[in-house]
């Protein structure tokens, strides 16, 4: 099929709004762009660790890390350019800093706007669809644990939760009021399908739901709402969580009948890989015997599928199979 025909076919694909952040979201986007070009990724900007955190502190800008990953996932660029934008310095004052982050930081300085910087970076890299920050407000993520302690800072929450020996009860942002971009609201209202995740439950997915009126906007949209659970638990964040625990956390930060579908992995993780994760305090996210029945009582359809993709001994979602499942839902509900 010629490039023109492929582009035409993709342009006629369903309108996706994908909400989250981190590695999980970028992995999904790389698969999804092969099925439709109508993609809007709404990405968390609550990150305060690593290179992004340093830029946030030094330049007073929003953290670019998750935005960069999603832009590169949807970019149509040469392999050398992608390697350049993924390059992380190993020495000197730039040690640990990512070139792509610096690129967005430079764009932010040139245009005096993080929103404009993201758009211009997307234009330079010929991005399929749109990548939008969840808000332009400088928000800090906070978590209240089940023992009553309050933790502050996205990068500190999992570490401090482990130290406290207590699970997360709920999260909020400081300031508590922040506003979504108008483009995000328009995309949600026009979407054929709205997808949450995959990604870190409390630090990548749920933070997007804390933006003012975004839960109501998603809830009132005509599109089906789909949540993709993680394959593995995350230490200090979702210890011992099963599929139902993940879903309950989403509903706790939104509303009871917020979701229409939940997609979960049913494939066993190979032992040689699982052993490595268990040593780091992570376990497979399992489906309970009664999960399907319980979710059905909440008017949520559970879809189980083999979704594991192992690359360089790291577990990721199989983004092609995941994209196929999402396309089926979008076409069915359209």
Coordinates of C-alpha atoms in Angstrom, one line a residue:
X1 CA 0.0 0.0 0.0
X2 CA 1.4 3.4 -1.0
X3 CA 2.2 6.0 1.7
X4 CA -0.7 8.3 0.5
X5 CA -3.2 5.4 0.8
X6 CA -1.9 4.5 4.3
X7 CA -2.2 8.1 5.5
X8 CA -5.7 8.3 4.1
X9 CA -6.7 5.1 5.8
X10 CA -5.2 6.2 9.1
X11 CA -6.9 9.6 8.9
X12 CA -10.3 7.9 8.7
X13 CA -9.6 5.9 11.9
X14 CA -11.5 6.4 15.2
X15 CA -10.8 9.5 17.3
X16 CA -8.8 8.4 20.4
X17 CA -8.1 10.3 23.5
X18 CA -5.5 8.5 25.6
X19 CA -4.8 9.8 29.1
X20 CA -1.8 9.0 31.4
X21 CA 1.9 9.3 31.4
X22 CA 5.2 7.5 31.8
X23 CA 6.4 4.5 29.8
X24 CA 3.0 2.8 29.7
X25 CA 1.4 5.5 27.7
X26 CA 4.2 6.0 25.3
X27 CA 4.3 2.2 24.6
X28 CA 0.6 2.2 23.8
X29 CA 1.0 5.2 21.5
X30 CA 3.7 3.6 19.4
X31 CA 1.3 0.8 18.6
X32 CA -1.8 2.9 18.2
X33 CA -0.4 5.2 15.6
X34 CA -0.4 2.2 13.2
X35 CA -4.2 2.0 13.4
X36 CA -5.3 5.7 13.4
X37 CA -3.8 9.1 13.1
X38 CA -6.6 10.7 15.1
X39 CA -4.9 10.5 18.5
X40 CA -4.9 13.1 21.3
X41 CA -2.6 12.2 24.2
X42 CA -3.3 14.0 27.5
X43 CA -0.2 13.7 29.6
X44 CA 0.5 14.3 33.3
X45 CA 2.9 17.1 34.3
X46 CA 3.2 16.2 38.0
X47 CA 6.7 14.7 37.6
X48 CA 9.3 16.2 39.9
X49 CA 12.1 13.7 39.8
X50 CA 15.2 13.1 37.6
X51 CA 16.1 15.5 34.7
X52 CA 12.6 16.8 34.4
X53 CA 12.6 17.7 38.1
X54 CA 15.8 19.6 37.7
X55 CA 14.5 21.6 34.8
X56 CA 11.3 22.3 36.7
X57 CA 13.3 23.6 39.6
X58 CA 16.0 25.5 37.7
X59 CA 13.9 27.0 34.9
X60 CA 10.5 27.2 36.6
X61 CA 8.9 25.3 33.7
X62 CA 6.6 22.3 33.7
X63 CA 8.4 18.9 33.6
X64 CA 8.9 17.8 30.0
X65 CA 9.8 14.1 30.5
X66 CA 6.5 12.3 30.0
X67 CA 5.6 14.8 27.3
X68 CA 8.8 14.1 25.5
X69 CA 8.3 10.3 25.6
X70 CA 4.8 10.6 24.1
X71 CA 5.9 13.0 21.4
X72 CA 8.7 10.6 20.4
X73 CA 6.2 7.7 20.4
X74 CA 4.0 9.5 17.9
X75 CA 6.8 11.1 15.9
X76 CA 7.5 10.3 12.3
X77 CA 11.2 11.0 12.2
X78 CA 14.5 9.4 11.4
X79 CA 16.1 6.8 13.8
X80 CA 19.1 9.1 14.3
X81 CA 16.9 12.0 15.4
X82 CA 15.1 9.7 17.9
X83 CA 18.4 8.5 19.3
X84 CA 19.5 12.1 19.6
X85 CA 16.3 13.2 21.5
X86 CA 16.5 10.1 23.7
X87 CA 20.2 10.7 24.5
X88 CA 21.1 11.1 28.2
X89 CA 24.4 12.8 29.1
X90 CA 26.7 10.7 31.3
X91 CA 29.3 13.3 32.4
X92 CA 29.7 16.9 33.4
X93 CA 27.1 19.4 34.6
X94 CA 24.6 17.8 32.2
X95 CA 25.0 14.3 33.7
X96 CA 21.6 12.5 33.8
X97 CA 19.9 15.1 31.7
X98 CA 18.0 14.1 28.5
X99 CA 18.7 16.0 25.3
X100 CA 15.0 15.8 24.3
X101 CA 14.1 17.5 27.6
X102 CA 16.6 20.2 26.9
X103 CA 15.1 20.6 23.4
X104 CA 11.6 21.2 24.9
X105 CA 13.2 23.6 27.5
X106 CA 14.8 25.6 24.7
X107 CA 11.5 25.8 22.9
X108 CA 9.8 26.9 26.1
X109 CA 12.4 29.8 26.4
X110 CA 12.0 30.7 22.7
X111 CA 8.2 30.9 22.7
X112 CA 7.6 31.8 26.4
X113 CA 4.9 29.2 26.7
X114 CA 5.1 25.5 27.6
X115 CA 1.9 24.8 25.5
X116 CA 3.5 26.5 22.5
X117 CA 6.8 24.6 23.1
X118 CA 5.0 21.3 23.0
X119 CA 3.2 22.2 19.8
X120 CA 6.3 23.4 18.0
X121 CA 8.3 20.3 19.1
X122 CA 5.4 18.2 17.8
X123 CA 5.5 20.1 14.5
X124 CA 9.3 19.7 14.1
X125 CA 9.0 15.9 14.7
X126 CA 5.9 15.4 12.4
X127 CA 3.8 14.0 15.2
X128 CA 0.8 11.8 14.5
X129 CA -2.1 13.5 16.3
X130 CA -1.6 15.8 19.3
X131 CA 0.2 15.6 22.6
X132 CA -1.2 18.0 25.3
X133 CA -0.1 18.6 28.9
X134 CA -2.9 17.8 31.4
X135 CA -2.7 21.4 32.7
X136 CA -0.5 24.4 32.5
X137 CA -0.6 24.9 36.2
X138 CA 2.5 24.2 38.3
X139 CA 1.0 21.4 40.4
X140 CA 2.6 19.2 43.0
X141 CA 1.3 15.7 43.6
X142 CA 0.4 14.7 47.2
X143 CA -0.7 11.4 48.7
X144 CA -2.6 10.6 51.9
X145 CA -1.7 7.1 53.2
X146 CA -4.1 4.8 55.0
X147 CA -2.2 5.5 58.2
X148 CA -3.1 9.2 57.8
X149 CA 0.4 10.5 56.8
X150 CA 0.6 13.0 53.9
X151 CA 3.4 12.6 51.4
X152 CA 4.4 15.4 48.9
X153 CA 6.1 15.1 45.5
X154 CA 5.5 12.6 42.8
X155 CA 9.0 11.1 43.0
X156 CA 8.9 10.8 46.8
X157 CA 5.5 9.2 47.2
X158 CA 6.4 5.5 46.4
X159 CA 9.7 5.7 48.3
X160 CA 8.1 7.3 51.4
X161 CA 5.1 5.0 51.3
X162 CA 7.4 2.1 51.6
X163 CA 9.2 3.7 54.5
X164 CA 5.8 4.4 56.2
X165 CA 4.7 0.8 55.5
X166 CA 1.2 2.0 54.5
X167 CA -0.8 1.9 51.3
X168 CA -2.0 5.0 49.5
X169 CA -5.6 6.0 50.4
X170 CA -6.0 8.8 47.9
X171 CA -4.0 11.5 46.1
X172 CA -4.6 15.2 45.4
X173 CA -2.7 18.1 43.8
X174 CA -1.3 21.3 45.4
X175 CA -2.9 23.7 44.5
X176 CA -6.1 21.7 44.4
X177 CA -7.6 23.7 41.6
X178 CA -6.0 23.4 38.2
X179 CA -7.6 23.7 34.7
X180 CA -7.4 21.6 31.6
X181 CA -6.5 23.0 28.1
X182 CA -9.5 23.8 26.0
X183 CA -8.1 21.5 23.3
X184 CA -8.2 18.6 25.7
X185 CA -11.9 19.3 26.6
X186 CA -12.7 19.5 22.9
X187 CA -10.9 16.3 22.1
X188 CA -12.7 14.5 24.9
X189 CA -16.1 15.7 23.7
X190 CA -15.4 14.6 20.1
X191 CA -13.7 11.3 20.9
X192 CA -14.9 7.9 19.7
X193 CA -13.0 6.2 22.6
X194 CA -11.4 7.5 25.8
X195 CA -8.5 5.4 27.2
X196 CA -6.9 5.7 30.7
X197 CA -3.5 4.0 31.0
X198 CA -1.6 1.9 31.0
X199 CA 0.8 3.5 33.5
X200 CA 1.6 4.2 37.1
X201 CA -1.8 4.3 38.8
X202 CA -1.3 7.1 41.3
X203 CA 1.5 9.0 39.6
X204 CA 0.7 8.8 35.9
X205 CA -3.0 8.0 35.4
X206 CA -5.1 9.4 38.3
X207 CA -3.3 12.8 38.4
X208 CA -5.0 13.7 35.2
X209 CA -8.4 13.1 36.8
X210 CA -7.6 15.7 39.5
X211 CA -7.8 18.6 37.0
X212 CA -10.9 20.8 37.5
X213 CA -14.0 19.5 35.8
X214 CA -12.1 16.8 33.8
X215 CA -14.0 13.9 35.5
X216 CA -17.4 15.5 34.6
X217 CA -16.1 16.2 31.0
X218 CA -15.0 12.6 30.5
X219 CA -18.2 11.2 32.2
X220 CA -20.5 13.3 30.0
X221 CA -18.6 12.5 26.8
X222 CA -20.4 10.1 24.4
X223 CA -17.4 7.9 23.9
X224 CA -16.8 4.6 25.9
X225 CA -14.3 4.9 28.7
X226 CA -11.7 2.2 28.9
X227 CA -9.1 1.6 31.7
X228 CA -6.1 -0.6 31.0
X229 CA -4.7 -2.1 34.2
X230 CA -0.9 -2.6 34.7
X231 CA 0.7 -6.0 34.1
X232 CA 2.9 -5.7 37.3
X233 CA 2.4 -4.0 40.6
X234 CA 4.6 -1.1 41.6
X235 CA 6.5 -1.0 44.9
X236 CA 5.2 1.7 47.2
X237 CA 2.3 2.5 44.9
X238 CA 0.2 -0.6 44.2
X239 CA 1.7 -3.3 46.4
X240 CA -0.5 -6.5 46.4
X241 CA -3.1 -4.8 44.1
X242 CA -5.2 -7.0 41.9
X243 CA -7.3 -5.9 38.9
X244 CA -10.2 -4.9 41.1
X245 CA -8.0 -2.8 43.4
X246 CA -6.7 -0.8 40.4
X247 CA -10.3 -0.2 39.2
X248 CA -11.5 0.8 42.6
X249 CA -8.8 3.4 42.9
X250 CA -9.9 5.0 39.5
X251 CA -13.5 5.0 40.7
X252 CA -12.5 6.5 44.0
X253 CA -10.9 9.5 42.2
X254 CA -13.8 9.9 39.7
X255 CA -17.3 8.5 40.1
X256 CA -18.9 5.1 40.6
X257 CA -20.1 4.6 37.0
X258 CA -17.1 6.2 35.3
X259 CA -15.8 3.3 33.3
X260 CA -17.4 1.1 30.6
X261 CA -14.5 -1.3 30.0
X262 CA -11.5 -2.6 31.8
X263 CA -8.7 -4.4 29.9
X264 CA -6.5 -6.8 31.9
X265 CA -3.7 -9.2 31.1
X266 CA -4.3 -12.9 31.4
X267 CA -1.0 -14.2 30.2
X268 CA 1.4 -15.7 32.7
X269 CA 4.7 -13.9 33.2
X270 CA 7.7 -16.2 32.4
X271 CA 9.4 -17.3 35.6
X272 CA 12.9 -16.0 34.7
X273 CA 11.4 -12.5 34.2
X274 CA 9.0 -12.7 37.2
X275 CA 11.9 -13.6 39.5
X276 CA 13.7 -10.4 38.7
X277 CA 10.6 -8.3 39.4
X278 CA 9.7 -10.1 42.6
X279 CA 13.2 -9.3 43.9
X280 CA 12.4 -5.6 43.4
X281 CA 9.1 -6.0 45.2
X282 CA 6.8 -6.2 42.2
X283 CA 4.3 -8.9 41.4
X284 CA 1.9 -9.8 38.6
X285 CA -1.4 -8.0 38.6
X286 CA -3.9 -10.9 38.7
X287 CA -7.6 -11.2 37.9
X288 CA -9.6 -12.4 40.9
X289 CA -12.1 -15.3 40.5
X290 CA -15.0 -12.9 41.0
X291 CA -13.6 -9.8 39.3
X292 CA -15.7 -10.2 36.1
X293 CA -18.9 -10.7 38.2
X294 CA -18.1 -7.8 40.5
X295 CA -17.2 -5.4 37.6
X296 CA -20.4 -6.5 35.8
X297 CA -22.4 -5.4 38.8
X298 CA -20.8 -2.0 38.4
X299 CA -21.8 -2.0 34.7
X300 CA -18.2 -2.5 33.6
X301 CA -17.2 -5.1 31.0
X302 CA -13.9 -6.9 31.8
X303 CA -11.8 -7.9 28.8
X304 CA -9.0 -10.3 29.5
X305 CA -6.3 -11.0 26.9
X306 CA -2.7 -12.1 26.5
X307 CA -0.9 -8.7 26.6
X308 CA 2.7 -9.3 27.6
X309 CA 5.6 -8.2 25.5
X310 CA 9.1 -8.7 26.9
X311 CA 12.0 -6.6 25.6
X312 CA 15.5 -6.5 27.1
X313 CA 14.1 -8.4 30.1
X314 CA 11.5 -5.7 30.8
X315 CA 7.8 -6.4 30.8
X316 CA 5.7 -4.1 28.6
X317 CA 2.2 -4.3 27.2
X318 CA 1.9 -5.8 23.7
X319 CA 0.9 -2.5 22.1
X320 CA -0.3 -4.1 18.9
X321 CA -2.7 -6.5 20.6
X322 CA -3.8 -3.8 22.9
X323 CA -4.4 -1.4 20.0
X324 CA -6.5 -4.1 18.3
X325 CA -8.7 -4.5 21.3
X326 CA -9.2 -0.8 21.6
X327 CA -10.0 -0.5 17.9
X328 CA -12.7 -3.2 18.3
X329 CA -14.3 -1.3 21.2
X330 CA -14.2 2.0 19.3
X331 CA -15.8 0.5 16.2
X332 CA -18.4 -1.4 18.2
X333 CA -19.4 1.6 20.2
X334 CA -19.3 4.2 17.3

